[in-house]
């Protein structure tokens, strides 16, 4: 019954009623494809925890948290809009996105393997983290399953810390990322939920394979190789640095609205930002808009332009409307 809650709801209803007439059409070029089947393959303690005890940070639940929560969160912070399908949804869709991110595609049927490869061959970037393709349709797990699917020789890097770091490289995927920058493990900005678990590494990389990151023991933790007109990118641990996903998006031809680590969603009429940090945001739209307005304040922030700058506080949500339908 807090009055601030009622005030917030009143504002949202007022704005929502105005914009209901606007047709919503996706404008995303990035697709996140989670697969909850992997939860079946990671056991936790079967016994109830004693009072006052918590799961250790090295447990498999935190290992899966890195993939299922922090990888998608990182992709949402690249400055480009993204959609999300399950693997079952993907099977019913045609090729329509420029970059696909598979946070933990450990269980892949023969049909799913063929479809994903076809996406890359048609020109998409397909990003995999963790045990990609580890388990075949018969439920058997092997490094050979991963190697044949990814086209990279995958081996164990031992059980250990999941963090890995950028190599020194001029490759566009690592543009603006210094050697030694942490590319993966837990949450990217505070390393919440670091885990000790099985690590996957690329062994004996082929001539067409580019190493992007290494574990502290020197094993190749992340790599990229061309597949048809597109590419496969593999990280043996949870890759959680937003900037490397932003670089991969640009490499794939994805429209990037802004070069900051703010949560971003956009369609053909709206751009939604939830800011991580305070600052001036330079925003680039896919095309020139006659009028750009922040929907909650009603402030017009641009006219006849495809770009605009706004200063926004941290941890603040802004919604910008740039559609052709005139909204008063």
Short mmCIF file of C-alpha atoms in Angstrom, two decimals:
data_model
loop_
_atom_site.label_atom_id
_atom_site.label_comp_id
_atom_site.label_asym_id
_atom_site.label_seq_id
_atom_site.Cartn_x
_atom_site.Cartn_y
_atom_site.Cartn_z
CA UNK A 1 0.00 0.00 0.00
CA UNK A 2 2.96 2.32 -0.32
CA UNK A 3 1.96 5.58 -2.08
CA UNK A 4 5.08 5.55 -4.27
CA UNK A 5 4.01 2.17 -5.68
CA UNK A 6 0.56 3.52 -6.57
CA UNK A 7 2.14 6.59 -8.16
CA UNK A 8 4.44 4.42 -10.26
CA UNK A 9 1.53 2.22 -11.37
CA UNK A 10 -0.53 5.28 -12.25
CA UNK A 11 2.28 6.62 -14.43
CA UNK A 12 2.69 3.29 -16.20
CA UNK A 13 -1.06 2.97 -16.86
CA UNK A 14 -1.18 6.51 -18.23
CA UNK A 15 1.73 5.90 -20.57
CA UNK A 16 0.57 2.40 -21.48
CA UNK A 17 -2.88 3.57 -22.58
CA UNK A 18 -1.27 6.13 -24.92
CA UNK A 19 1.04 3.66 -26.59
CA UNK A 20 -1.26 0.63 -26.92
CA UNK A 21 -2.07 1.72 -30.47
CA UNK A 22 1.56 1.25 -31.54
CA UNK A 23 2.23 -2.07 -33.30
CA UNK A 24 5.11 -3.98 -31.71
CA UNK A 25 7.56 -5.48 -34.22
CA UNK A 26 10.87 -7.05 -33.29
CA UNK A 27 14.00 -5.32 -34.46
CA UNK A 28 16.45 -7.69 -32.77
CA UNK A 29 19.33 -9.27 -34.67
CA UNK A 30 20.67 -11.27 -31.71
CA UNK A 31 19.01 -14.41 -30.37
CA UNK A 32 19.74 -16.02 -26.99
CA UNK A 33 18.87 -19.73 -26.96
CA UNK A 34 18.80 -21.21 -23.44
CA UNK A 35 18.41 -24.94 -22.94
CA UNK A 36 17.13 -26.07 -19.56
CA UNK A 37 17.75 -29.73 -20.40
CA UNK A 38 21.29 -29.25 -19.06
CA UNK A 39 19.99 -28.93 -15.51
CA UNK A 40 19.28 -32.68 -15.64
CA UNK A 41 22.98 -33.41 -15.85
CA UNK A 42 24.29 -31.51 -12.84
CA UNK A 43 23.45 -32.92 -9.42
CA UNK A 44 23.53 -30.95 -6.18
CA UNK A 45 23.65 -32.33 -2.65
CA UNK A 46 20.91 -34.96 -2.35
CA UNK A 47 20.65 -34.42 1.41
CA UNK A 48 18.88 -31.37 2.91
CA UNK A 49 21.23 -28.60 4.00
CA UNK A 50 21.70 -28.18 7.72
CA UNK A 51 20.19 -25.08 9.29
CA UNK A 52 22.36 -22.03 8.61
CA UNK A 53 24.34 -23.73 5.81
CA UNK A 54 24.45 -22.53 2.23
CA UNK A 55 25.58 -24.22 -0.97
CA UNK A 56 29.36 -23.84 -1.45
CA UNK A 57 30.38 -21.55 -4.29
CA UNK A 58 32.14 -24.45 -5.95
CA UNK A 59 28.90 -26.42 -6.30
CA UNK A 60 27.33 -27.28 -9.63
CA UNK A 61 24.32 -25.04 -8.97
CA UNK A 62 26.62 -22.02 -9.12
CA UNK A 63 28.35 -23.45 -12.17
CA UNK A 64 25.01 -23.53 -13.97
CA UNK A 65 24.10 -20.09 -12.60
CA UNK A 66 27.04 -18.64 -14.51
CA UNK A 67 25.73 -20.00 -17.81
CA UNK A 68 21.96 -19.70 -17.35
CA UNK A 69 21.95 -16.27 -15.69
CA UNK A 70 25.17 -14.35 -16.24
CA UNK A 71 25.80 -15.20 -19.89
CA UNK A 72 22.33 -13.94 -20.98
CA UNK A 73 22.69 -10.93 -18.68
CA UNK A 74 25.99 -10.07 -20.36
CA UNK A 75 24.46 -10.36 -23.83
CA UNK A 76 21.63 -8.03 -22.76
CA UNK A 77 24.30 -5.41 -21.95
CA UNK A 78 25.98 -5.18 -25.35
CA UNK A 79 24.03 -2.16 -26.60
CA UNK A 80 22.09 -4.22 -29.15
CA UNK A 81 18.60 -5.64 -28.84
CA UNK A 82 18.14 -9.39 -28.40
CA UNK A 83 15.30 -11.89 -28.35
CA UNK A 84 15.18 -15.27 -26.64
CA UNK A 85 13.90 -18.66 -27.80
CA UNK A 86 14.18 -22.12 -26.32
CA UNK A 87 15.86 -24.79 -28.42
CA UNK A 88 12.40 -26.13 -29.25
CA UNK A 89 11.35 -22.68 -30.52
CA UNK A 90 14.48 -22.46 -32.64
CA UNK A 91 13.63 -25.71 -34.41
CA UNK A 92 10.46 -24.07 -35.77
CA UNK A 93 12.15 -20.88 -36.95
CA UNK A 94 13.93 -19.98 -40.13
CA UNK A 95 17.28 -18.19 -40.30
CA UNK A 96 16.49 -14.60 -39.27
CA UNK A 97 19.14 -13.41 -36.80
CA UNK A 98 22.76 -12.41 -37.32
CA UNK A 99 24.10 -13.73 -34.01
CA UNK A 100 22.92 -16.66 -31.87
CA UNK A 101 24.17 -17.24 -28.32
CA UNK A 102 23.80 -20.72 -26.81
CA UNK A 103 24.65 -20.31 -23.09
CA UNK A 104 24.78 -24.04 -22.36
CA UNK A 105 23.82 -26.23 -25.31
CA UNK A 106 25.22 -29.42 -23.80
CA UNK A 107 22.42 -31.67 -25.07
CA UNK A 108 22.02 -31.55 -28.85
CA UNK A 109 20.07 -33.90 -31.08
CA UNK A 110 21.30 -34.70 -34.57
CA UNK A 111 18.64 -32.37 -36.04
CA UNK A 112 19.67 -29.52 -33.71
CA UNK A 113 23.32 -29.94 -34.66
CA UNK A 114 22.42 -29.74 -38.35
CA UNK A 115 20.22 -26.69 -37.87
CA UNK A 116 22.80 -24.76 -35.88
CA UNK A 117 25.51 -25.51 -38.41
CA UNK A 118 23.16 -24.37 -41.19
CA UNK A 119 22.67 -21.05 -39.36
CA UNK A 120 26.42 -20.43 -39.38
CA UNK A 121 26.83 -21.58 -42.97
CA UNK A 122 24.17 -19.04 -43.98
CA UNK A 123 26.18 -16.24 -42.35
CA UNK A 124 25.35 -16.15 -38.63
CA UNK A 125 27.75 -16.04 -35.70
CA UNK A 126 26.95 -18.88 -33.28
CA UNK A 127 28.44 -18.50 -29.79
CA UNK A 128 28.66 -21.46 -27.40
CA UNK A 129 29.77 -21.53 -23.78
CA UNK A 130 30.47 -24.57 -21.63
CA UNK A 131 29.92 -28.20 -22.68
CA UNK A 132 28.49 -27.47 -26.15
CA UNK A 133 27.37 -30.68 -27.82
CA UNK A 134 28.80 -32.83 -25.04
CA UNK A 135 25.80 -35.21 -24.91
CA UNK A 136 24.57 -36.99 -28.01
CA UNK A 137 20.97 -38.12 -28.76
CA UNK A 138 21.61 -41.41 -26.94
CA UNK A 139 22.60 -39.62 -23.75
CA UNK A 140 26.29 -40.47 -24.09
CA UNK A 141 28.82 -37.77 -23.14
CA UNK A 142 32.24 -37.43 -24.75
CA UNK A 143 34.78 -34.86 -25.85
CA UNK A 144 34.48 -36.34 -29.33
CA UNK A 145 30.83 -35.24 -29.44
CA UNK A 146 31.96 -31.68 -28.76
CA UNK A 147 34.89 -31.84 -31.17
CA UNK A 148 32.86 -33.13 -34.11
CA UNK A 149 30.12 -30.56 -33.55
CA UNK A 150 32.37 -27.52 -33.05
CA UNK A 151 35.06 -28.47 -35.54
CA UNK A 152 37.64 -27.89 -32.79
CA UNK A 153 39.51 -30.52 -30.83
CA UNK A 154 38.08 -30.23 -27.30
CA UNK A 155 39.86 -31.67 -24.29
CA UNK A 156 39.74 -31.29 -20.51
CA UNK A 157 41.61 -28.45 -18.84
CA UNK A 158 41.07 -30.10 -15.48
CA UNK A 159 38.83 -29.16 -12.59
CA UNK A 160 39.63 -25.64 -11.49
CA UNK A 161 38.73 -21.97 -11.48
CA UNK A 162 36.44 -21.04 -14.35
CA UNK A 163 37.92 -17.61 -15.00
CA UNK A 164 39.79 -17.04 -18.26
CA UNK A 165 41.53 -14.05 -19.84
CA UNK A 166 41.96 -12.32 -23.19
CA UNK A 167 45.07 -12.98 -25.25
CA UNK A 168 47.02 -10.20 -26.97
CA UNK A 169 45.40 -9.92 -30.39
CA UNK A 170 44.42 -7.43 -33.09
CA UNK A 171 41.38 -9.53 -34.05
CA UNK A 172 38.13 -7.47 -34.20
CA UNK A 173 36.57 -9.80 -31.60
CA UNK A 174 39.07 -8.43 -29.08
CA UNK A 175 39.02 -4.79 -30.21
CA UNK A 176 39.47 -2.49 -27.21
CA UNK A 177 40.09 -5.44 -24.87
CA UNK A 178 43.54 -5.51 -23.32
CA UNK A 179 45.50 -8.74 -22.91
CA UNK A 180 44.78 -10.20 -19.51
CA UNK A 181 41.23 -8.80 -19.26
CA UNK A 182 38.93 -11.33 -17.61
CA UNK A 183 36.52 -12.60 -20.25
CA UNK A 184 34.63 -15.10 -18.19
CA UNK A 185 33.52 -16.77 -14.98
CA UNK A 186 30.78 -15.31 -12.75
CA UNK A 187 28.99 -11.98 -13.02
CA UNK A 188 31.17 -9.70 -15.11
CA UNK A 189 31.25 -6.61 -12.87
CA UNK A 190 31.81 -8.10 -9.42
CA UNK A 191 32.71 -11.78 -10.04
CA UNK A 192 29.77 -13.04 -8.02
CA UNK A 193 29.43 -16.84 -8.04
CA UNK A 194 32.95 -17.87 -9.11
CA UNK A 195 33.10 -21.64 -9.37
CA UNK A 196 35.53 -24.55 -9.40
CA UNK A 197 34.34 -27.12 -11.90
CA UNK A 198 35.21 -29.04 -15.06
CA UNK A 199 36.91 -26.89 -17.68
CA UNK A 200 36.85 -27.41 -21.43
CA UNK A 201 39.77 -26.33 -23.61
CA UNK A 202 40.63 -26.18 -27.32
CA UNK A 203 43.61 -28.45 -28.00
CA UNK A 204 45.81 -28.29 -31.10
CA UNK A 205 43.91 -25.44 -32.79
CA UNK A 206 43.81 -25.65 -36.59
CA UNK A 207 45.20 -22.95 -38.85
CA UNK A 208 41.76 -21.40 -39.35
CA UNK A 209 41.08 -21.21 -35.59
CA UNK A 210 41.72 -17.98 -33.66
CA UNK A 211 42.42 -18.23 -29.93
CA UNK A 212 40.63 -15.49 -27.98
CA UNK A 213 41.26 -16.39 -24.33
CA UNK A 214 43.21 -18.69 -22.03
CA UNK A 215 42.83 -20.14 -18.54
CA UNK A 216 45.46 -19.31 -15.94
CA UNK A 217 47.13 -22.66 -16.71
CA UNK A 218 47.66 -21.60 -20.34
CA UNK A 219 45.04 -23.84 -21.92
CA UNK A 220 43.01 -22.26 -24.73
CA UNK A 221 39.66 -21.35 -23.15
CA UNK A 222 37.99 -19.53 -26.06
CA UNK A 223 38.38 -19.74 -29.81
CA UNK A 224 36.70 -18.85 -33.11
CA UNK A 225 36.62 -20.57 -36.47
CA UNK A 226 34.83 -19.85 -39.77
CA UNK A 227 31.86 -22.02 -40.72
CA UNK A 228 30.53 -21.31 -44.21
CA UNK A 229 29.68 -17.62 -44.45
CA UNK A 230 29.55 -17.32 -40.66
CA UNK A 231 31.50 -18.56 -37.66
CA UNK A 232 31.47 -20.63 -34.49
CA UNK A 233 32.78 -19.08 -31.27
CA UNK A 234 33.42 -21.40 -28.34
CA UNK A 235 34.26 -20.61 -24.71
CA UNK A 236 34.90 -23.52 -22.36
CA UNK A 237 33.66 -21.50 -19.40
CA UNK A 238 30.91 -18.88 -19.03
CA UNK A 239 31.97 -15.88 -21.16
CA UNK A 240 30.56 -12.90 -19.31
CA UNK A 241 32.33 -9.74 -20.52
CA UNK A 242 29.72 -7.67 -22.42
CA UNK A 243 32.35 -6.02 -24.64
CA UNK A 244 33.44 -9.22 -26.36
CA UNK A 245 29.81 -9.98 -27.23
CA UNK A 246 29.47 -6.38 -28.48
CA UNK A 247 32.53 -6.89 -30.68
CA UNK A 248 31.12 -10.16 -32.01
CA UNK A 249 27.80 -8.46 -32.73
CA UNK A 250 29.53 -5.73 -34.74
CA UNK A 251 31.57 -8.37 -36.56
CA UNK A 252 28.27 -10.06 -37.45
CA UNK A 253 26.69 -6.88 -38.83
CA UNK A 254 24.32 -6.39 -35.88
CA UNK A 255 23.10 -2.83 -35.33
CA UNK A 256 24.55 -1.56 -32.03
CA UNK A 257 22.58 1.27 -30.45
CA UNK A 258 25.19 2.33 -27.91
CA UNK A 259 28.68 1.31 -26.76
CA UNK A 260 27.96 0.99 -23.05
CA UNK A 261 27.15 -1.86 -20.67
CA UNK A 262 23.52 -0.82 -20.15
CA UNK A 263 20.61 -3.23 -20.47
CA UNK A 264 19.16 -2.63 -23.93
CA UNK A 265 15.98 -3.64 -25.71
CA UNK A 266 14.63 -2.18 -28.95
CA UNK A 267 11.99 -2.86 -31.53
CA UNK A 268 10.93 -0.90 -34.62
CA UNK A 269 9.33 1.83 -32.49
CA UNK A 270 11.01 1.82 -29.07
CA UNK A 271 14.38 1.79 -27.39
CA UNK A 272 14.49 0.78 -23.72
CA UNK A 273 17.56 1.41 -21.55
CA UNK A 274 18.20 0.40 -17.98
CA UNK A 275 21.48 2.06 -17.11
CA UNK A 276 24.31 0.38 -15.27
CA UNK A 277 26.26 3.58 -14.71
CA UNK A 278 25.58 7.30 -14.86
CA UNK A 279 26.72 9.22 -17.91
CA UNK A 280 26.02 10.68 -21.32
CA UNK A 281 24.63 8.00 -23.63
CA UNK A 282 25.27 8.43 -27.36
CA UNK A 283 22.50 6.47 -29.08
CA UNK A 284 22.37 5.48 -32.75
CA UNK A 285 19.05 4.42 -34.29
CA UNK A 286 18.82 2.16 -37.37
CA UNK A 287 17.24 4.98 -39.37
CA UNK A 288 16.38 8.66 -39.09
CA UNK A 289 13.39 9.46 -36.88
CA UNK A 290 11.13 12.48 -37.27
CA UNK A 291 10.72 12.81 -33.51
CA UNK A 292 12.25 10.99 -30.53
CA UNK A 293 10.46 11.28 -27.19
CA UNK A 294 11.07 9.78 -23.74
CA UNK A 295 7.69 8.26 -23.00
CA UNK A 296 7.48 8.75 -19.22
CA UNK A 297 8.63 12.38 -19.11
CA UNK A 298 7.32 13.40 -22.53
CA UNK A 299 10.66 15.10 -23.26
CA UNK A 300 11.55 15.38 -26.95
CA UNK A 301 15.23 14.44 -27.23
CA UNK A 302 15.67 14.60 -31.00
CA UNK A 303 14.07 15.58 -34.31
CA UNK A 304 14.92 14.45 -37.84
CA UNK A 305 17.95 12.51 -36.70
CA UNK A 306 19.28 8.96 -36.39
CA UNK A 307 21.36 9.72 -33.30
CA UNK A 308 20.96 11.59 -30.04
CA UNK A 309 22.75 12.08 -26.72
CA UNK A 310 21.15 12.01 -23.29
CA UNK A 311 22.57 12.18 -19.78
CA UNK A 312 21.02 9.46 -17.64
CA UNK A 313 21.60 8.57 -13.97
CA UNK A 314 22.72 5.07 -13.06
CA UNK A 315 20.17 2.33 -12.32
CA UNK A 316 17.48 4.25 -14.23
CA UNK A 317 15.05 3.05 -16.88
CA UNK A 318 14.31 5.21 -19.92
CA UNK A 319 11.96 4.37 -22.80
CA UNK A 320 12.37 6.27 -26.08
CA UNK A 321 9.72 6.23 -28.80
CA UNK A 322 10.85 6.98 -32.35
CA UNK A 323 8.02 5.45 -34.41
CA UNK A 324 6.17 7.10 -37.28
CA UNK A 325 2.80 7.13 -35.48
CA UNK A 326 2.31 10.54 -33.85
CA UNK A 327 1.71 10.12 -30.11
CA UNK A 328 0.61 13.25 -28.18
#
